[in-house]
Short mmCIF file of N, CA and C in Angstrom, two decimals:
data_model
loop_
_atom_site.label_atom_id
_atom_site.label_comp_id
_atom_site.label_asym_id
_atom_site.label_seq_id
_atom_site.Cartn_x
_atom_site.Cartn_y
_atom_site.Cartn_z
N UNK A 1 111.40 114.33 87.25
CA UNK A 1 110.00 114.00 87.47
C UNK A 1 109.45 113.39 86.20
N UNK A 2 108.87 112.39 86.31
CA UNK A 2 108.37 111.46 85.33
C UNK A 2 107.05 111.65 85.37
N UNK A 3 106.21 112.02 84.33
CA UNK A 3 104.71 112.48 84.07
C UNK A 3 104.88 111.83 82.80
N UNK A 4 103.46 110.92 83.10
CA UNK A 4 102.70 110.24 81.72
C UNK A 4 101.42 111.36 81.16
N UNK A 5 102.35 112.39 80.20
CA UNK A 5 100.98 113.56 79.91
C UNK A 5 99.74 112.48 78.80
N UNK A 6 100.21 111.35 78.33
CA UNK A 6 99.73 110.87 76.99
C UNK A 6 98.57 110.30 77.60
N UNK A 7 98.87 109.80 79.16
CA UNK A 7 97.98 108.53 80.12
C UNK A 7 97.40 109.62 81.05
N UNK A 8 97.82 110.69 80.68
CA UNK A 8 96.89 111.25 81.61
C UNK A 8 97.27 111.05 83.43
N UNK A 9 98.71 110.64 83.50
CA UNK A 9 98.51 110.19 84.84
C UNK A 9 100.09 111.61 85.29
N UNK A 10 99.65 112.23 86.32
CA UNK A 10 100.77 113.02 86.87
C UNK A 10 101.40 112.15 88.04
N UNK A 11 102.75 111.62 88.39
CA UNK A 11 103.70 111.31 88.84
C UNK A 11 104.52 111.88 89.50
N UNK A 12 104.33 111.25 91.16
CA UNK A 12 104.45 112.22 92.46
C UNK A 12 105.20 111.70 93.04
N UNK A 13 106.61 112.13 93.28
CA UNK A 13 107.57 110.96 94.32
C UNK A 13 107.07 112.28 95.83
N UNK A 14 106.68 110.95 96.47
CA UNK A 14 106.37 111.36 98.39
C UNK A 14 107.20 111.05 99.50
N UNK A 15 107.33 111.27 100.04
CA UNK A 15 108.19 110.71 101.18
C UNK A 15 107.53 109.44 102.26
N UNK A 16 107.89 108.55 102.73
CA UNK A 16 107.47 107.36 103.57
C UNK A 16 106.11 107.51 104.15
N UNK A 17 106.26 108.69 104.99
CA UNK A 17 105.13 109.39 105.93
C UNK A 17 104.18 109.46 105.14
N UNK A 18 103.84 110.34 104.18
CA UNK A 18 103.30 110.95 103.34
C UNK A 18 102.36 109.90 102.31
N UNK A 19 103.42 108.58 101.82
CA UNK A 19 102.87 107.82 101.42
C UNK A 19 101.85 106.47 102.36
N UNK A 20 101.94 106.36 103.31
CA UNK A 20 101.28 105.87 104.56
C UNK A 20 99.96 106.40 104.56
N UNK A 21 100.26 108.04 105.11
CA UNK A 21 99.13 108.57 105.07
C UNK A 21 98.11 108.22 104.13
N UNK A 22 98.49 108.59 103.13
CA UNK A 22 97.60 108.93 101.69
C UNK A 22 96.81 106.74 101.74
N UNK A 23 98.16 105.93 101.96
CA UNK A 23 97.22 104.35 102.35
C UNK A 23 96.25 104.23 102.88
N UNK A 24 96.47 105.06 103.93
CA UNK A 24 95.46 104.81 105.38
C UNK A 24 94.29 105.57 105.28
N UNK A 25 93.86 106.23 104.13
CA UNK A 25 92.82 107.61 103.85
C UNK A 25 93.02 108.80 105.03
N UNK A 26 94.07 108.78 105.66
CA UNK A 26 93.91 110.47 106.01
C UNK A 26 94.25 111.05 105.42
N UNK A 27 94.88 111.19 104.54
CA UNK A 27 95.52 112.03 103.47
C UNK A 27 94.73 112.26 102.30
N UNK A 28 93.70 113.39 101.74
CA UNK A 28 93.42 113.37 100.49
C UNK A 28 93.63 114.44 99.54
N UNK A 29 94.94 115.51 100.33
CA UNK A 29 94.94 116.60 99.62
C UNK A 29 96.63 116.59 99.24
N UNK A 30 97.05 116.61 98.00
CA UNK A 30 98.65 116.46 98.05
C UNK A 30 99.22 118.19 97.40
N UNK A 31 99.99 118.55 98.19
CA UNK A 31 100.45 120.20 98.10
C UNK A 31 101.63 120.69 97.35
N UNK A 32 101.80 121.27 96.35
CA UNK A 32 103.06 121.21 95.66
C UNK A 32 103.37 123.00 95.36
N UNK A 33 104.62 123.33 95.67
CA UNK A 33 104.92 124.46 95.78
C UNK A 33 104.74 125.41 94.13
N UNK A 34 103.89 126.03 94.33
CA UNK A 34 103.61 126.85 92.84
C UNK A 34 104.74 127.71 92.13
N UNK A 35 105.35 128.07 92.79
CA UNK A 35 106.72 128.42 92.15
C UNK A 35 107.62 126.90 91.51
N UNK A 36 108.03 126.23 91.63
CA UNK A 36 108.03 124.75 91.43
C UNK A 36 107.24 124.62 90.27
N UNK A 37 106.26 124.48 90.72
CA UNK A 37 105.38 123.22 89.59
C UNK A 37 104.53 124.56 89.13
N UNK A 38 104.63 125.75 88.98
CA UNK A 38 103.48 126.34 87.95
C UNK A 38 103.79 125.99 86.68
N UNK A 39 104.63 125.42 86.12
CA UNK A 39 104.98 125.48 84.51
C UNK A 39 103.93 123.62 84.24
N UNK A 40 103.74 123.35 85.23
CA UNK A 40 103.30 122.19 84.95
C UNK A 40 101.85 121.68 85.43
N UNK A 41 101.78 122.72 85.95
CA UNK A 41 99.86 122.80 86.90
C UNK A 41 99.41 123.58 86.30
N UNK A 42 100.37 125.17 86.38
CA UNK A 42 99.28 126.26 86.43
C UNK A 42 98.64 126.59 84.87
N UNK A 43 98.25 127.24 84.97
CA UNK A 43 97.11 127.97 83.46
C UNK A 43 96.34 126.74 83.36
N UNK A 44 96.05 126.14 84.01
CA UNK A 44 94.71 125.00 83.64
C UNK A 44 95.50 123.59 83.39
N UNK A 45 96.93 123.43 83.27
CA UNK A 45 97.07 122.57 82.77
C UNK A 45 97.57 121.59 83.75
N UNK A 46 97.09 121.36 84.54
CA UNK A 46 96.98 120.13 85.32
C UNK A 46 95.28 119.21 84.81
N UNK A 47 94.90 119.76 84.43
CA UNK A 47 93.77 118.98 83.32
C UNK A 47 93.94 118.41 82.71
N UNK A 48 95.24 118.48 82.28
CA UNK A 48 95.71 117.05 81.21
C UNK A 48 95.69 115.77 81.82
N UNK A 49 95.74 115.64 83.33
CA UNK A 49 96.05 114.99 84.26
C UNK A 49 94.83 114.18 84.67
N UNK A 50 94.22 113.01 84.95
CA UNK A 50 93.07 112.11 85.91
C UNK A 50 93.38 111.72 87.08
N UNK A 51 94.31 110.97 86.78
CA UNK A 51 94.83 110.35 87.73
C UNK A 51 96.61 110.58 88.33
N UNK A 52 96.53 110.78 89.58
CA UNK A 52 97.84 110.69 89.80
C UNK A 52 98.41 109.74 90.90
N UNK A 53 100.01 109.56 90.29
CA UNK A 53 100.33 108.20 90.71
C UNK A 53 101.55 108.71 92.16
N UNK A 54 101.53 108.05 93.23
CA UNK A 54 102.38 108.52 94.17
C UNK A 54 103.16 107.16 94.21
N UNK A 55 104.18 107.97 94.21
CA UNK A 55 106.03 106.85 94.41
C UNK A 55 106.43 106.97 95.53
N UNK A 56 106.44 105.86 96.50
CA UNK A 56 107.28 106.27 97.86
C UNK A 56 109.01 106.32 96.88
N UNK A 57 109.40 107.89 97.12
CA UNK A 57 110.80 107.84 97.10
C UNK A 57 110.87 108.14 95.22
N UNK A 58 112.19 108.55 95.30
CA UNK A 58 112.52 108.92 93.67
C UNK A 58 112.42 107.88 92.79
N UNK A 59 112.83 106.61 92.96
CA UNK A 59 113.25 106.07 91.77
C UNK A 59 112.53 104.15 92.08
N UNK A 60 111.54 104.81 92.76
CA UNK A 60 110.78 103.42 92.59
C UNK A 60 109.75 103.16 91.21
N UNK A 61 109.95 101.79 90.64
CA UNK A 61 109.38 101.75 89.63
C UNK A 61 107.33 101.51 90.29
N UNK A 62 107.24 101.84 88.82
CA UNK A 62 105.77 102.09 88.98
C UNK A 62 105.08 100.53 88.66
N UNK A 63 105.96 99.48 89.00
CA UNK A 63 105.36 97.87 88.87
C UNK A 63 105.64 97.78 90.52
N UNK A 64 106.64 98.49 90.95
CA UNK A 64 106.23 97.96 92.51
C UNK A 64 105.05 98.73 93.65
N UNK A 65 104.20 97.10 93.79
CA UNK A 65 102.82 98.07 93.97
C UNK A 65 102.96 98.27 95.53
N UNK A 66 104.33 98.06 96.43
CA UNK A 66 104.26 98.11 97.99
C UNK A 66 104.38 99.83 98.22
N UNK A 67 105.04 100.42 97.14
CA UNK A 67 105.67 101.95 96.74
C UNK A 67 104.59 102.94 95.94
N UNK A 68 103.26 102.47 95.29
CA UNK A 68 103.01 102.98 94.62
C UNK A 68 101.58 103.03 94.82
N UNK A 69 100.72 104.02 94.91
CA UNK A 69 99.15 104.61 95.11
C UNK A 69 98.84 105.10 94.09
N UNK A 70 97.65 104.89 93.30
CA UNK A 70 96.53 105.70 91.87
C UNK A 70 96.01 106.48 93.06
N UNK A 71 95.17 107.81 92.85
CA UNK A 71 94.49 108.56 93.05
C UNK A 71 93.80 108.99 91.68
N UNK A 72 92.48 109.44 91.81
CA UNK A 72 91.90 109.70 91.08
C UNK A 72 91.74 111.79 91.53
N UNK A 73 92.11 112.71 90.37
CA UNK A 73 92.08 113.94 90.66
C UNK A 73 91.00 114.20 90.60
N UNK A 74 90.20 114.77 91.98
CA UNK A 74 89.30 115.69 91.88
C UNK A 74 88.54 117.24 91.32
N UNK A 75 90.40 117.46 91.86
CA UNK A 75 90.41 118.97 91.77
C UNK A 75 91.98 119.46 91.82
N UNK A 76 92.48 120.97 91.23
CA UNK A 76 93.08 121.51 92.03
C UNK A 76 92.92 122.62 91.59
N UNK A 77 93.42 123.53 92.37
CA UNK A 77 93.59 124.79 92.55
C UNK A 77 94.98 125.29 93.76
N UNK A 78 94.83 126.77 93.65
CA UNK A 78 96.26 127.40 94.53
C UNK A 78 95.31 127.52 95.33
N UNK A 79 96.35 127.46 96.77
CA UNK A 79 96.08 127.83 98.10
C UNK A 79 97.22 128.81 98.83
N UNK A 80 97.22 129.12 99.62
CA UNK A 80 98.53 130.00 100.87
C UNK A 80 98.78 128.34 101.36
N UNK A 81 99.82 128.28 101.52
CA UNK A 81 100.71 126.55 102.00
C UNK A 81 100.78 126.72 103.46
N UNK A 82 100.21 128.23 104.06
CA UNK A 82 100.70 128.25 105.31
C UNK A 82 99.94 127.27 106.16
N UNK A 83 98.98 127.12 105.79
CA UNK A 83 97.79 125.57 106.68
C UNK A 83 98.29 124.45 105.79
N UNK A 84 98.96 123.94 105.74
CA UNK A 84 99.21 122.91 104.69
C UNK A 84 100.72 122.05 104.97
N UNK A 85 100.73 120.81 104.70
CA UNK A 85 101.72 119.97 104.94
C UNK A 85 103.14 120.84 105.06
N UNK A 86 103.23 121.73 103.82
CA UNK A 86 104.42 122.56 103.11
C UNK A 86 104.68 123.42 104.50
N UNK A 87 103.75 124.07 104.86
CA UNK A 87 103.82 125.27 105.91
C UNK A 87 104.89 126.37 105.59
N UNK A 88 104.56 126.57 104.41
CA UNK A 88 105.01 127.79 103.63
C UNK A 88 103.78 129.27 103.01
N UNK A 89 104.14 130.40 103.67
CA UNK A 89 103.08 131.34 103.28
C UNK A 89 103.37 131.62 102.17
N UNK A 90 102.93 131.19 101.34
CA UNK A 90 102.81 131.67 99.66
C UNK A 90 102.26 130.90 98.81
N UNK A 91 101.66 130.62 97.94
CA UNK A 91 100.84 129.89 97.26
C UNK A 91 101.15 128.40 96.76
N UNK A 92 100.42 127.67 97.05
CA UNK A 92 100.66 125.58 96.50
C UNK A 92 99.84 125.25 95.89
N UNK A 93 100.19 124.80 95.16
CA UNK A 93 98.76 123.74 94.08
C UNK A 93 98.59 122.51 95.04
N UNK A 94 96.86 122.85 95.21
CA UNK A 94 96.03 122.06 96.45
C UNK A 94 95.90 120.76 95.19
N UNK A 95 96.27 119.70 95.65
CA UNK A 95 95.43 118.68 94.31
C UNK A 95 94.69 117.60 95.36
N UNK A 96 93.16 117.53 95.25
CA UNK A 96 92.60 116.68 95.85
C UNK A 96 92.41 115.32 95.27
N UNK A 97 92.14 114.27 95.40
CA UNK A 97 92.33 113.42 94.74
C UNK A 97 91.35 112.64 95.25
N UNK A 98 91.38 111.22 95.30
CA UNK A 98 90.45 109.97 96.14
C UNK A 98 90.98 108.76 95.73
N UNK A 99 91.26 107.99 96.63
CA UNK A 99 92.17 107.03 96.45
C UNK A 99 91.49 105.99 95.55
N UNK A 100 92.43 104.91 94.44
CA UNK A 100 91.78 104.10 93.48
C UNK A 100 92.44 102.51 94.68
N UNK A 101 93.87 102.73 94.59
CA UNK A 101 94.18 101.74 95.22
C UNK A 101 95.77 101.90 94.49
N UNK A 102 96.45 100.13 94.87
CA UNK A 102 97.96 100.60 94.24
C UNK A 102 98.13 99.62 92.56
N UNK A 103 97.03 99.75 92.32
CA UNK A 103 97.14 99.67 90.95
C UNK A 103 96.14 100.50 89.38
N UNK A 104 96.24 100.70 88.81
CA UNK A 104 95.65 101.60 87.33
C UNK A 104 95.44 100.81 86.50
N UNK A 105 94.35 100.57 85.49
CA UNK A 105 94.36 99.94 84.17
C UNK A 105 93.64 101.51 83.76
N UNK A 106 94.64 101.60 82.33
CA UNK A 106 94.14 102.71 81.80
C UNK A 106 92.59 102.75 80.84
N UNK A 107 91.59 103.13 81.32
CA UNK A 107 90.24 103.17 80.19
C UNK A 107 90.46 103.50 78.56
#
């Protein structure tokens, strides 16, 4: 997993579906398993984070803009995953976001 902590931008490979969604604005909440990613969300430190960037797929570069969505982070916090994409009962980092589009210039 590739995270720009310096840019402030967290780096999300999604799956096809997933990345569609999030195009089309039904999608504004992205769910990541807290066992997983607490070393990298939890204690506050997903605050390092503004913006995050979604990759259709592992190893698409972040110049191809047909693969690639900015979101701007709203929020996150843990949730139970059992209502949630994951549909796992145990806790996910909820990250809400709002779409920028499929490109970033950093401020």
């Amino acid at each position: 997993i590739t995270m720009s902590i310096k840019d402030g931008i967290l780096d999300l490979p999604i799956k096809k579906y997933w990345f569609n969604c999030i195009k089309q604005g039904t999608k504004t909440h992205e769910y990541r398993n807290s066992a997983i990613w607490q070393s990298r969300l939890g204690d506050n430190k997903w605050q390092r984070y503004s913006i995050v960037r979604f990759r259709q797929g592992q190893t698409v570069k972040s110049t191809d803009k047909n693969k690639v969505l900015y979101g701007k982070i709203l929020s996150v916090k843990k949730v139970n995953g059992k209502n949630t994409d994951l549909k796992i009962n145990h806790d996910v980092f909820d990250i809400e976001f709002e779409l920028i589009g499929d490109t970033y210039a950093a401020k």
